[in-house]
mmCIF file with all atom_site columns, C-alpha atoms in Angstrom:
data_model
loop_
_atom_site.group_PDB
_atom_site.id
_atom_site.type_symbol
_atom_site.label_atom_id
_atom_site.label_alt_id
_atom_site.label_comp_id
_atom_site.label_asym_id
_atom_site.label_entity_id
_atom_site.label_seq_id
_atom_site.pdbx_PDB_ins_code
_atom_site.Cartn_x
_atom_site.Cartn_y
_atom_site.Cartn_z
_atom_site.occupancy
_atom_site.B_iso_or_equiv
_atom_site.pdbx_formal_charge
_atom_site.auth_seq_id
_atom_site.auth_comp_id
_atom_site.auth_asym_id
_atom_site.auth_atom_id
_atom_site.pdbx_PDB_model_num
ATOM 1   C CA . UNK F 1 1   ? 136.022 -138.863 -126.928 1.00 31.00 ? 1   UNK F CA 1
ATOM 2   C CA . UNK F 1 2   ? 136.940 -134.752 -127.347 1.00 34.00 ? 2   UNK F CA 1
ATOM 3   C CA . UNK F 1 3   ? 138.840 -132.033 -129.403 1.00 40.00 ? 3   UNK F CA 1
ATOM 4   C CA . UNK F 1 4   ? 141.735 -132.011 -127.154 1.00 37.00 ? 4   UNK F CA 1
ATOM 5   C CA . UNK F 1 5   ? 145.355 -131.834 -128.528 1.00 39.00 ? 5   UNK F CA 1
ATOM 6   C CA . UNK F 1 6   ? 147.168 -135.385 -127.714 1.00 37.00 ? 6   UNK F CA 1
ATOM 7   C CA . UNK F 1 7   ? 148.452 -134.721 -124.204 1.00 39.00 ? 7   UNK F CA 1
ATOM 8   C CA . UNK F 1 8   ? 146.600 -131.359 -123.568 1.00 49.00 ? 8   UNK F CA 1
ATOM 9   C CA . UNK F 1 9   ? 143.422 -131.019 -121.485 1.00 51.00 ? 9   UNK F CA 1
ATOM 10  C CA . UNK F 1 10  ? 140.379 -129.249 -123.413 1.00 57.00 ? 10  UNK F CA 1
ATOM 11  C CA . UNK F 1 11  ? 141.080 -125.606 -123.136 1.00 58.00 ? 11  UNK F CA 1
ATOM 12  C CA . UNK F 1 12  ? 138.406 -123.545 -121.143 1.00 70.00 ? 12  UNK F CA 1
ATOM 13  C CA . UNK F 1 13  ? 138.136 -121.063 -123.716 1.00 79.00 ? 13  UNK F CA 1
ATOM 14  C CA . UNK F 1 14  ? 135.197 -120.976 -126.144 1.00 82.00 ? 14  UNK F CA 1
ATOM 15  C CA . UNK F 1 15  ? 136.958 -119.764 -128.928 1.00 85.00 ? 15  UNK F CA 1
ATOM 16  C CA . UNK F 1 16  ? 139.917 -121.748 -128.688 1.00 86.00 ? 16  UNK F CA 1
ATOM 17  C CA . UNK F 1 17  ? 137.555 -124.781 -128.454 1.00 87.00 ? 17  UNK F CA 1
ATOM 18  C CA . UNK F 1 18  ? 136.243 -123.773 -131.641 1.00 87.00 ? 18  UNK F CA 1
ATOM 19  C CA . UNK F 1 19  ? 139.260 -122.983 -133.445 1.00 84.00 ? 19  UNK F CA 1
ATOM 20  C CA . UNK F 1 20  ? 140.152 -126.610 -132.545 1.00 85.00 ? 20  UNK F CA 1
ATOM 21  C CA . UNK F 1 21  ? 136.889 -127.959 -133.481 1.00 83.00 ? 21  UNK F CA 1
ATOM 22  C CA . UNK F 1 22  ? 137.157 -126.188 -136.798 1.00 80.00 ? 22  UNK F CA 1
ATOM 23  C CA . UNK F 1 23  ? 140.192 -128.630 -138.180 1.00 74.00 ? 23  UNK F CA 1
ATOM 24  C CA . UNK F 1 24  ? 137.269 -130.821 -138.931 1.00 65.00 ? 24  UNK F CA 1
ATOM 25  C CA . UNK F 1 25  ? 135.625 -128.196 -140.835 1.00 70.00 ? 25  UNK F CA 1
ATOM 26  C CA . UNK F 1 26  ? 137.663 -126.102 -143.176 1.00 68.00 ? 26  UNK F CA 1
ATOM 27  C CA . UNK F 1 27  ? 134.663 -123.601 -144.228 1.00 70.00 ? 27  UNK F CA 1
ATOM 28  C CA . UNK F 1 28  ? 134.705 -122.524 -140.570 1.00 75.00 ? 28  UNK F CA 1
ATOM 29  C CA . UNK F 1 29  ? 138.704 -121.968 -140.190 1.00 72.00 ? 29  UNK F CA 1
ATOM 30  C CA . UNK F 1 30  ? 138.906 -118.781 -141.878 1.00 68.00 ? 30  UNK F CA 1
ATOM 31  C CA . UNK F 1 31  ? 135.610 -117.258 -139.589 1.00 77.00 ? 31  UNK F CA 1
ATOM 32  C CA . UNK F 1 32  ? 137.310 -118.228 -136.550 1.00 82.00 ? 32  UNK F CA 1
ATOM 33  C CA . UNK F 1 33  ? 140.971 -117.164 -136.972 1.00 83.00 ? 33  UNK F CA 1
ATOM 34  C CA . UNK F 1 34  ? 142.360 -113.593 -135.878 1.00 77.00 ? 34  UNK F CA 1
ATOM 35  C CA . UNK F 1 35  ? 140.055 -111.091 -138.086 1.00 77.00 ? 35  UNK F CA 1
ATOM 36  C CA . UNK F 1 36  ? 141.799 -108.818 -140.746 1.00 84.00 ? 36  UNK F CA 1
ATOM 37  C CA . UNK F 1 37  ? 141.122 -105.210 -140.103 1.00 80.00 ? 37  UNK F CA 1
ATOM 38  C CA . UNK F 1 38  ? 138.545 -105.587 -142.616 1.00 78.00 ? 38  UNK F CA 1
ATOM 39  C CA . UNK F 1 39  ? 136.941 -107.877 -141.098 1.00 83.00 ? 39  UNK F CA 1
ATOM 40  C CA . UNK F 1 40  ? 137.076 -107.052 -137.406 1.00 89.00 ? 40  UNK F CA 1
ATOM 41  C CA . UNK F 1 41  ? 134.272 -106.465 -135.162 1.00 92.00 ? 41  UNK F CA 1
ATOM 42  C CA . UNK F 1 42  ? 134.529 -103.007 -133.099 1.00 92.00 ? 42  UNK F CA 1
ATOM 43  C CA . UNK F 1 43  ? 133.513 -101.754 -129.966 1.00 94.00 ? 43  UNK F CA 1
ATOM 44  C CA . UNK F 1 44  ? 130.613 -99.053  -130.193 1.00 90.00 ? 44  UNK F CA 1
ATOM 45  C CA . UNK F 1 45  ? 128.482 -96.942  -127.691 1.00 84.00 ? 45  UNK F CA 1
ATOM 46  C CA . UNK F 1 46  ? 125.831 -100.032 -126.995 1.00 90.00 ? 46  UNK F CA 1
ATOM 47  C CA . UNK F 1 47  ? 127.902 -103.056 -128.010 1.00 96.00 ? 47  UNK F CA 1
ATOM 48  C CA . UNK F 1 48  ? 129.860 -103.858 -131.243 1.00 96.00 ? 48  UNK F CA 1
ATOM 49  C CA . UNK F 1 49  ? 129.698 -102.857 -134.664 1.00 92.00 ? 49  UNK F CA 1
ATOM 50  C CA . UNK F 1 50  ? 130.047 -105.010 -137.744 1.00 89.00 ? 50  UNK F CA 1
ATOM 51  C CA . UNK F 1 51  ? 132.484 -104.657 -140.151 1.00 84.00 ? 51  UNK F CA 1
ATOM 52  C CA . UNK F 1 52  ? 130.183 -103.895 -142.835 1.00 66.00 ? 52  UNK F CA 1
ATOM 53  C CA . UNK F 1 53  ? 130.008 -100.389 -141.799 1.00 57.00 ? 53  UNK F CA 1
ATOM 54  C CA . UNK F 1 54  ? 133.495 -99.326  -142.871 1.00 58.00 ? 54  UNK F CA 1
ATOM 55  C CA . UNK F 1 55  ? 132.907 -100.932 -146.357 1.00 56.00 ? 55  UNK F CA 1
ATOM 56  C CA . UNK F 1 56  ? 129.295 -98.926  -146.636 1.00 51.00 ? 56  UNK F CA 1
ATOM 57  C CA . UNK F 1 57  ? 131.226 -95.521  -146.102 1.00 54.00 ? 57  UNK F CA 1
ATOM 58  C CA . UNK F 1 58  ? 133.424 -96.332  -149.213 1.00 56.00 ? 58  UNK F CA 1
ATOM 59  C CA . UNK F 1 59  ? 131.198 -97.924  -151.916 1.00 55.00 ? 59  UNK F CA 1
ATOM 60  C CA . UNK F 1 60  ? 127.714 -98.418  -152.609 1.00 56.00 ? 60  UNK F CA 1
ATOM 61  C CA . UNK F 1 61  ? 127.820 -102.436 -152.229 1.00 62.00 ? 61  UNK F CA 1
ATOM 62  C CA . UNK F 1 62  ? 125.311 -104.699 -150.558 1.00 70.00 ? 62  UNK F CA 1
ATOM 63  C CA . UNK F 1 63  ? 126.810 -105.144 -147.036 1.00 81.00 ? 63  UNK F CA 1
ATOM 64  C CA . UNK F 1 64  ? 125.529 -106.275 -143.772 1.00 85.00 ? 64  UNK F CA 1
ATOM 65  C CA . UNK F 1 65  ? 125.803 -103.354 -141.217 1.00 87.00 ? 65  UNK F CA 1
ATOM 66  C CA . UNK F 1 66  ? 124.228 -103.591 -137.426 1.00 90.00 ? 66  UNK F CA 1
ATOM 67  C CA . UNK F 1 67  ? 125.203 -103.637 -134.095 1.00 94.00 ? 67  UNK F CA 1
ATOM 68  C CA . UNK F 1 68  ? 125.975 -106.922 -131.572 1.00 96.00 ? 68  UNK F CA 1
ATOM 69  C CA . UNK F 1 69  ? 124.400 -106.534 -128.167 1.00 97.00 ? 69  UNK F CA 1
ATOM 70  C CA . UNK F 1 70  ? 126.751 -105.906 -124.864 1.00 98.00 ? 70  UNK F CA 1
ATOM 71  C CA . UNK F 1 71  ? 125.121 -108.597 -123.615 1.00 98.00 ? 71  UNK F CA 1
ATOM 72  C CA . UNK F 1 72  ? 123.826 -111.850 -124.968 1.00 98.00 ? 72  UNK F CA 1
ATOM 73  C CA . UNK F 1 73  ? 120.340 -110.959 -123.662 1.00 98.00 ? 73  UNK F CA 1
ATOM 74  C CA . UNK F 1 74  ? 120.086 -107.757 -125.798 1.00 98.00 ? 74  UNK F CA 1
ATOM 75  C CA . UNK F 1 75  ? 119.155 -107.161 -129.323 1.00 97.00 ? 75  UNK F CA 1
ATOM 76  C CA . UNK F 1 76  ? 121.213 -107.862 -132.438 1.00 96.00 ? 76  UNK F CA 1
ATOM 77  C CA . UNK F 1 77  ? 120.546 -105.056 -135.051 1.00 95.00 ? 77  UNK F CA 1
ATOM 78  C CA . UNK F 1 78  ? 120.969 -105.574 -138.860 1.00 93.00 ? 78  UNK F CA 1
ATOM 79  C CA . UNK F 1 79  ? 120.445 -103.821 -141.908 1.00 88.00 ? 79  UNK F CA 1
ATOM 80  C CA . UNK F 1 80  ? 121.275 -104.338 -145.750 1.00 83.00 ? 80  UNK F CA 1
ATOM 81  C CA . UNK F 1 81  ? 123.461 -101.518 -146.540 1.00 76.00 ? 81  UNK F CA 1
ATOM 82  C CA . UNK F 1 82  ? 122.339 -99.377  -144.075 1.00 77.00 ? 82  UNK F CA 1
ATOM 83  C CA . UNK F 1 83  ? 118.819 -98.775  -144.561 1.00 83.00 ? 83  UNK F CA 1
ATOM 84  C CA . UNK F 1 84  ? 116.555 -98.611  -141.611 1.00 88.00 ? 84  UNK F CA 1
ATOM 85  C CA . UNK F 1 85  ? 113.444 -99.620  -143.450 1.00 90.00 ? 85  UNK F CA 1
ATOM 86  C CA . UNK F 1 86  ? 115.291 -102.998 -144.390 1.00 90.00 ? 86  UNK F CA 1
ATOM 87  C CA . UNK F 1 87  ? 116.430 -103.648 -140.836 1.00 93.00 ? 87  UNK F CA 1
ATOM 88  C CA . UNK F 1 88  ? 115.973 -107.063 -138.798 1.00 95.00 ? 88  UNK F CA 1
ATOM 89  C CA . UNK F 1 89  ? 116.410 -107.043 -135.101 1.00 97.00 ? 89  UNK F CA 1
ATOM 90  C CA . UNK F 1 90  ? 116.922 -110.467 -133.513 1.00 97.00 ? 90  UNK F CA 1
ATOM 91  C CA . UNK F 1 91  ? 116.937 -111.421 -129.342 1.00 98.00 ? 91  UNK F CA 1
ATOM 92  C CA . UNK F 1 92  ? 118.253 -114.567 -128.532 1.00 98.00 ? 92  UNK F CA 1
ATOM 93  C CA . UNK F 1 93  ? 115.378 -116.186 -126.278 1.00 98.00 ? 93  UNK F CA 1
ATOM 94  C CA . UNK F 1 94  ? 116.160 -117.589 -122.689 1.00 98.00 ? 94  UNK F CA 1
ATOM 95  C CA . UNK F 1 95  ? 119.948 -115.988 -123.028 1.00 98.00 ? 95  UNK F CA 1
ATOM 96  C CA . UNK F 1 96  ? 121.556 -114.854 -119.739 1.00 98.00 ? 96  UNK F CA 1
ATOM 97  C CA . UNK F 1 97  ? 122.623 -111.300 -119.420 1.00 98.00 ? 97  UNK F CA 1
ATOM 98  C CA . UNK F 1 98  ? 126.311 -111.732 -120.128 1.00 98.00 ? 98  UNK F CA 1
ATOM 99  C CA . UNK F 1 99  ? 128.639 -109.535 -121.412 1.00 97.00 ? 99  UNK F CA 1
ATOM 100 C CA . UNK F 1 100 ? 130.379 -110.181 -124.774 1.00 97.00 ? 100 UNK F CA 1
ATOM 101 C CA . UNK F 1 101 ? 134.295 -109.861 -124.939 1.00 95.00 ? 101 UNK F CA 1
ATOM 102 C CA . UNK F 1 102 ? 136.395 -108.714 -127.762 1.00 94.00 ? 102 UNK F CA 1
ATOM 103 C CA . UNK F 1 103 ? 138.886 -111.210 -128.542 1.00 92.00 ? 103 UNK F CA 1
ATOM 104 C CA . UNK F 1 104 ? 140.973 -110.796 -131.901 1.00 90.00 ? 104 UNK F CA 1
ATOM 105 C CA . UNK F 1 105 ? 138.067 -109.086 -133.925 1.00 91.00 ? 105 UNK F CA 1
ATOM 106 C CA . UNK F 1 106 ? 135.463 -111.422 -132.663 1.00 94.00 ? 106 UNK F CA 1
ATOM 107 C CA . UNK F 1 107 ? 133.053 -111.412 -129.879 1.00 95.00 ? 107 UNK F CA 1
ATOM 108 C CA . UNK F 1 108 ? 132.605 -114.156 -127.168 1.00 96.00 ? 108 UNK F CA 1
ATOM 109 C CA . UNK F 1 109 ? 129.683 -114.772 -124.980 1.00 97.00 ? 109 UNK F CA 1
ATOM 110 C CA . UNK F 1 110 ? 130.548 -117.049 -122.235 1.00 95.00 ? 110 UNK F CA 1
ATOM 111 C CA . UNK F 1 111 ? 127.833 -119.271 -120.537 1.00 96.00 ? 111 UNK F CA 1
ATOM 112 C CA . UNK F 1 112 ? 124.632 -117.602 -122.714 1.00 97.00 ? 112 UNK F CA 1
ATOM 113 C CA . UNK F 1 113 ? 122.794 -120.741 -122.132 1.00 98.00 ? 113 UNK F CA 1
ATOM 114 C CA . UNK F 1 114 ? 123.425 -123.894 -120.210 1.00 97.00 ? 114 UNK F CA 1
ATOM 115 C CA . UNK F 1 115 ? 126.911 -125.619 -121.214 1.00 97.00 ? 115 UNK F CA 1
ATOM 116 C CA . UNK F 1 116 ? 126.727 -123.099 -124.517 1.00 97.00 ? 116 UNK F CA 1
ATOM 117 C CA . UNK F 1 117 ? 129.116 -120.276 -125.584 1.00 96.00 ? 117 UNK F CA 1
ATOM 118 C CA . UNK F 1 118 ? 128.504 -117.845 -128.368 1.00 96.00 ? 118 UNK F CA 1
ATOM 119 C CA . UNK F 1 119 ? 131.067 -116.689 -130.694 1.00 95.00 ? 119 UNK F CA 1
ATOM 120 C CA . UNK F 1 120 ? 130.045 -113.893 -133.159 1.00 94.00 ? 120 UNK F CA 1
ATOM 121 C CA . UNK F 1 121 ? 132.395 -113.679 -136.433 1.00 92.00 ? 121 UNK F CA 1
ATOM 122 C CA . UNK F 1 122 ? 131.940 -111.214 -139.154 1.00 89.00 ? 122 UNK F CA 1
ATOM 123 C CA . UNK F 1 123 ? 133.053 -109.941 -142.673 1.00 84.00 ? 123 UNK F CA 1
ATOM 124 C CA . UNK F 1 124 ? 130.862 -107.148 -144.755 1.00 80.00 ? 124 UNK F CA 1
ATOM 125 C CA . UNK F 1 125 ? 128.346 -109.488 -146.126 1.00 83.00 ? 125 UNK F CA 1
ATOM 126 C CA . UNK F 1 126 ? 128.085 -112.345 -143.509 1.00 86.00 ? 126 UNK F CA 1
ATOM 127 C CA . UNK F 1 127 ? 127.449 -112.768 -139.950 1.00 91.00 ? 127 UNK F CA 1
ATOM 128 C CA . UNK F 1 128 ? 128.590 -116.067 -137.778 1.00 91.00 ? 128 UNK F CA 1
ATOM 129 C CA . UNK F 1 129 ? 126.879 -116.851 -134.931 1.00 94.00 ? 129 UNK F CA 1
ATOM 130 C CA . UNK F 1 130 ? 128.890 -120.111 -133.586 1.00 94.00 ? 130 UNK F CA 1
ATOM 131 C CA . UNK F 1 131 ? 126.954 -122.003 -130.776 1.00 96.00 ? 131 UNK F CA 1
ATOM 132 C CA . UNK F 1 132 ? 129.939 -123.961 -128.726 1.00 95.00 ? 132 UNK F CA 1
ATOM 133 C CA . UNK F 1 133 ? 128.121 -126.963 -126.935 1.00 97.00 ? 133 UNK F CA 1
ATOM 134 C CA . UNK F 1 134 ? 130.028 -127.905 -123.912 1.00 96.00 ? 134 UNK F CA 1
ATOM 135 C CA . UNK F 1 135 ? 127.879 -130.956 -123.142 1.00 96.00 ? 135 UNK F CA 1
ATOM 136 C CA . UNK F 1 136 ? 124.568 -132.890 -123.355 1.00 96.00 ? 136 UNK F CA 1
ATOM 137 C CA . UNK F 1 137 ? 122.685 -130.536 -121.259 1.00 97.00 ? 137 UNK F CA 1
ATOM 138 C CA . UNK F 1 138 ? 123.549 -127.774 -123.897 1.00 98.00 ? 138 UNK F CA 1
ATOM 139 C CA . UNK F 1 139 ? 119.926 -126.964 -125.709 1.00 97.00 ? 139 UNK F CA 1
ATOM 140 C CA . UNK F 1 140 ? 119.694 -128.063 -129.476 1.00 97.00 ? 140 UNK F CA 1
ATOM 141 C CA . UNK F 1 141 ? 116.879 -125.632 -130.161 1.00 98.00 ? 141 UNK F CA 1
ATOM 142 C CA . UNK F 1 142 ? 117.827 -121.828 -130.614 1.00 97.00 ? 142 UNK F CA 1
ATOM 143 C CA . UNK F 1 143 ? 115.300 -119.098 -130.917 1.00 98.00 ? 143 UNK F CA 1
ATOM 144 C CA . UNK F 1 144 ? 115.330 -115.645 -132.038 1.00 97.00 ? 144 UNK F CA 1
ATOM 145 C CA . UNK F 1 145 ? 112.666 -113.206 -131.521 1.00 98.00 ? 145 UNK F CA 1
ATOM 146 C CA . UNK F 1 146 ? 112.533 -111.332 -134.654 1.00 97.00 ? 146 UNK F CA 1
ATOM 147 C CA . UNK F 1 147 ? 111.111 -107.610 -135.594 1.00 97.00 ? 147 UNK F CA 1
ATOM 148 C CA . UNK F 1 148 ? 111.611 -106.674 -139.080 1.00 96.00 ? 148 UNK F CA 1
ATOM 149 C CA . UNK F 1 149 ? 111.526 -103.374 -140.686 1.00 95.00 ? 149 UNK F CA 1
ATOM 150 C CA . UNK F 1 150 ? 108.496 -101.885 -142.721 1.00 95.00 ? 150 UNK F CA 1
ATOM 151 C CA . UNK F 1 151 ? 110.444 -102.561 -146.132 1.00 94.00 ? 151 UNK F CA 1
ATOM 152 C CA . UNK F 1 152 ? 110.890 -106.152 -145.597 1.00 95.00 ? 152 UNK F CA 1
ATOM 153 C CA . UNK F 1 153 ? 108.655 -109.211 -145.663 1.00 96.00 ? 153 UNK F CA 1
ATOM 154 C CA . UNK F 1 154 ? 109.530 -112.647 -144.743 1.00 96.00 ? 154 UNK F CA 1
ATOM 155 C CA . UNK F 1 155 ? 109.897 -115.626 -147.177 1.00 94.00 ? 155 UNK F CA 1
ATOM 156 C CA . UNK F 1 156 ? 110.893 -119.227 -146.808 1.00 92.00 ? 156 UNK F CA 1
ATOM 157 C CA . UNK F 1 157 ? 112.613 -121.068 -149.292 1.00 90.00 ? 157 UNK F CA 1
ATOM 158 C CA . UNK F 1 158 ? 114.167 -124.742 -149.584 1.00 88.00 ? 158 UNK F CA 1
ATOM 159 C CA . UNK F 1 159 ? 117.369 -123.698 -147.668 1.00 88.00 ? 159 UNK F CA 1
ATOM 160 C CA . UNK F 1 160 ? 116.281 -121.077 -145.194 1.00 92.00 ? 160 UNK F CA 1
ATOM 161 C CA . UNK F 1 161 ? 114.503 -118.212 -144.741 1.00 95.00 ? 161 UNK F CA 1
ATOM 162 C CA . UNK F 1 162 ? 115.037 -114.678 -146.219 1.00 94.00 ? 162 UNK F CA 1
ATOM 163 C CA . UNK F 1 163 ? 113.264 -111.216 -145.923 1.00 94.00 ? 163 UNK F CA 1
ATOM 164 C CA . UNK F 1 164 ? 112.417 -109.359 -149.205 1.00 93.00 ? 164 UNK F CA 1
ATOM 165 C CA . UNK F 1 165 ? 112.095 -105.729 -150.137 1.00 91.00 ? 165 UNK F CA 1
ATOM 166 C CA . UNK F 1 166 ? 108.548 -104.687 -151.794 1.00 91.00 ? 166 UNK F CA 1
ATOM 167 C CA . UNK F 1 167 ? 110.140 -105.203 -155.344 1.00 89.00 ? 167 UNK F CA 1
ATOM 168 C CA . UNK F 1 168 ? 110.749 -108.726 -154.530 1.00 90.00 ? 168 UNK F CA 1
ATOM 169 C CA . UNK F 1 169 ? 114.722 -108.455 -154.085 1.00 88.00 ? 169 UNK F CA 1
ATOM 170 C CA . UNK F 1 170 ? 116.230 -110.416 -151.292 1.00 90.00 ? 170 UNK F CA 1
ATOM 171 C CA . UNK F 1 171 ? 117.960 -108.097 -148.710 1.00 90.00 ? 171 UNK F CA 1
ATOM 172 C CA . UNK F 1 172 ? 118.641 -110.456 -145.770 1.00 92.00 ? 172 UNK F CA 1
ATOM 173 C CA . UNK F 1 173 ? 118.682 -114.362 -145.616 1.00 92.00 ? 173 UNK F CA 1
ATOM 174 C CA . UNK F 1 174 ? 119.390 -116.948 -143.157 1.00 93.00 ? 174 UNK F CA 1
ATOM 175 C CA . UNK F 1 175 ? 120.400 -120.012 -144.835 1.00 92.00 ? 175 UNK F CA 1
ATOM 176 C CA . UNK F 1 176 ? 120.076 -123.597 -142.989 1.00 93.00 ? 176 UNK F CA 1
ATOM 177 C CA . UNK F 1 177 ? 123.317 -123.828 -140.567 1.00 91.00 ? 177 UNK F CA 1
ATOM 178 C CA . UNK F 1 178 ? 125.596 -127.165 -140.295 1.00 92.00 ? 178 UNK F CA 1
ATOM 179 C CA . UNK F 1 179 ? 127.213 -128.579 -137.227 1.00 94.00 ? 179 UNK F CA 1
ATOM 180 C CA . UNK F 1 180 ? 130.786 -130.823 -136.397 1.00 93.00 ? 180 UNK F CA 1
ATOM 181 C CA . UNK F 1 181 ? 131.114 -132.607 -133.240 1.00 93.00 ? 181 UNK F CA 1
ATOM 182 C CA . UNK F 1 182 ? 134.327 -133.544 -131.617 1.00 92.00 ? 182 UNK F CA 1
ATOM 183 C CA . UNK F 1 183 ? 134.301 -136.926 -133.364 1.00 92.00 ? 183 UNK F CA 1
ATOM 184 C CA . UNK F 1 184 ? 134.087 -134.964 -136.878 1.00 89.00 ? 184 UNK F CA 1
ATOM 185 C CA . UNK F 1 185 ? 130.629 -135.903 -137.706 1.00 92.00 ? 185 UNK F CA 1
ATOM 186 C CA . UNK F 1 186 ? 128.460 -133.440 -139.669 1.00 93.00 ? 186 UNK F CA 1
ATOM 187 C CA . UNK F 1 187 ? 124.942 -132.765 -138.430 1.00 95.00 ? 187 UNK F CA 1
ATOM 188 C CA . UNK F 1 188 ? 122.235 -130.603 -140.094 1.00 95.00 ? 188 UNK F CA 1
ATOM 189 C CA . UNK F 1 189 ? 120.882 -127.230 -138.567 1.00 96.00 ? 189 UNK F CA 1
ATOM 190 C CA . UNK F 1 190 ? 117.209 -126.319 -139.800 1.00 96.00 ? 190 UNK F CA 1
ATOM 191 C CA . UNK F 1 191 ? 115.666 -123.195 -139.931 1.00 95.00 ? 191 UNK F CA 1
ATOM 192 C CA . UNK F 1 192 ? 112.137 -122.380 -139.689 1.00 94.00 ? 192 UNK F CA 1
ATOM 193 C CA . UNK F 1 193 ? 110.730 -118.690 -138.908 1.00 95.00 ? 193 UNK F CA 1
ATOM 194 C CA . UNK F 1 194 ? 107.136 -117.090 -138.625 1.00 93.00 ? 194 UNK F CA 1
ATOM 195 C CA . UNK F 1 195 ? 106.935 -113.132 -138.527 1.00 89.00 ? 195 UNK F CA 1
ATOM 196 C CA . UNK F 1 196 ? 107.963 -113.103 -134.783 1.00 95.00 ? 196 UNK F CA 1
ATOM 197 C CA . UNK F 1 197 ? 110.557 -116.149 -134.351 1.00 96.00 ? 197 UNK F CA 1
ATOM 198 C CA . UNK F 1 198 ? 113.541 -118.064 -136.287 1.00 96.00 ? 198 UNK F CA 1
ATOM 199 C CA . UNK F 1 199 ? 114.183 -121.096 -135.003 1.00 97.00 ? 199 UNK F CA 1
ATOM 200 C CA . UNK F 1 200 ? 117.528 -123.565 -135.198 1.00 96.00 ? 200 UNK F CA 1
ATOM 201 C CA . UNK F 1 201 ? 117.091 -126.734 -134.666 1.00 97.00 ? 201 UNK F CA 1
ATOM 202 C CA . UNK F 1 202 ? 120.011 -129.001 -134.768 1.00 97.00 ? 202 UNK F CA 1
ATOM 203 C CA . UNK F 1 203 ? 119.058 -132.334 -136.466 1.00 97.00 ? 203 UNK F CA 1
ATOM 204 C CA . UNK F 1 204 ? 120.443 -135.392 -135.202 1.00 95.00 ? 204 UNK F CA 1
ATOM 205 C CA . UNK F 1 205 ? 122.263 -136.687 -131.959 1.00 95.00 ? 205 UNK F CA 1
ATOM 206 C CA . UNK F 1 206 ? 126.092 -135.885 -131.726 1.00 96.00 ? 206 UNK F CA 1
ATOM 207 C CA . UNK F 1 207 ? 128.646 -138.648 -131.127 1.00 95.00 ? 207 UNK F CA 1
ATOM 208 C CA . UNK F 1 208 ? 131.100 -136.439 -128.927 1.00 95.00 ? 208 UNK F CA 1
ATOM 209 C CA . UNK F 1 209 ? 131.259 -133.331 -127.224 1.00 95.00 ? 209 UNK F CA 1
ATOM 210 C CA . UNK F 1 210 ? 132.081 -130.609 -127.579 1.00 95.00 ? 210 UNK F CA 1
ATOM 211 C CA . UNK F 1 211 ? 130.337 -129.444 -130.410 1.00 96.00 ? 211 UNK F CA 1
ATOM 212 C CA . UNK F 1 212 ? 130.242 -126.303 -133.189 1.00 94.00 ? 212 UNK F CA 1
ATOM 213 C CA . UNK F 1 213 ? 127.409 -125.096 -134.650 1.00 95.00 ? 213 UNK F CA 1
ATOM 214 C CA . UNK F 1 214 ? 127.134 -122.227 -137.519 1.00 91.00 ? 214 UNK F CA 1
ATOM 215 C CA . UNK F 1 215 ? 123.853 -120.797 -138.346 1.00 88.00 ? 215 UNK F CA 1
ATOM 216 C CA . UNK F 1 216 ? 125.154 -117.747 -140.641 1.00 89.00 ? 216 UNK F CA 1
ATOM 217 C CA . UNK F 1 217 ? 123.120 -114.588 -141.580 1.00 90.00 ? 217 UNK F CA 1
ATOM 218 C CA . UNK F 1 218 ? 123.709 -112.980 -145.093 1.00 86.00 ? 218 UNK F CA 1
ATOM 219 C CA . UNK F 1 219 ? 123.187 -109.559 -147.134 1.00 80.00 ? 219 UNK F CA 1
ATOM 220 C CA . UNK F 1 220 ? 122.047 -110.254 -150.353 1.00 68.00 ? 220 UNK F CA 1
ATOM 221 C CA . UNK F 1 221 ? 125.237 -110.246 -152.138 1.00 47.00 ? 221 UNK F CA 1
ATOM 222 C CA . UNK F 1 222 ? 123.696 -109.592 -155.699 1.00 45.00 ? 222 UNK F CA 1
ATOM 223 C CA . UNK F 1 223 ? 120.124 -108.119 -156.550 1.00 40.00 ? 223 UNK F CA 1
ATOM 224 C CA . UNK F 1 224 ? 117.583 -110.822 -157.867 1.00 34.00 ? 224 UNK F CA 1
ATOM 225 C CA . UNK F 1 225 ? 113.978 -111.611 -157.570 1.00 36.00 ? 225 UNK F CA 1
ATOM 226 C CA . UNK F 1 226 ? 113.224 -113.892 -154.485 1.00 37.00 ? 226 UNK F CA 1
ATOM 227 C CA . UNK F 1 227 ? 110.973 -115.756 -156.662 1.00 40.00 ? 227 UNK F CA 1
ATOM 228 C CA . UNK F 1 228 ? 114.185 -116.759 -158.753 1.00 40.00 ? 228 UNK F CA 1
ATOM 229 C CA . UNK F 1 229 ? 115.955 -118.042 -155.513 1.00 36.00 ? 229 UNK F CA 1
ATOM 230 C CA . UNK F 1 230 ? 117.020 -121.559 -156.293 1.00 33.00 ? 230 UNK F CA 1
#
């Protein structure tokens, strides 16, 4: 079984594989299509700049700004509305130092882990980190080393993890992810965290490869007390 179109081989390009898998998954389609000018990742001096920086310059709303690393083994730096005190740094453990390539406003890191590609998509309030698992040797657990700014504290919720400021307002959150395999079956992706690590785990066994996995990172789109988050 696979995601190839009838009469055609499975594409080598991870972004095209992800797009073919996404026809089972309407919520992912828009994220994987060529980016609009508002949502495009852009080359920066040391990596790729998130599109939230463009909106931040225009209007004071909660946006996710930051920088994707030039190589997959580097640091991913995020902040809510450009605040250094409310920043979060994530580094994918065991990642190969492969260079990312900009494709239609998305960033593709090939062979970041065994049988695994990483695709980054973004809009001003979200960062999507799609893993494309090519076969059974691909890891199903992904660990990010984390470092939060002095203005953020970690909080665990029933639907993921989040970082709150000193007033208890959620500024950044990582909800549970999900995955679809080549048969169209959906799998849950759990997320747990300590002060130094965030761990995503694919729950269950895929029926067919490749598999598209979508953890996502968000800026808080409205100010609310962390204790009131459902």
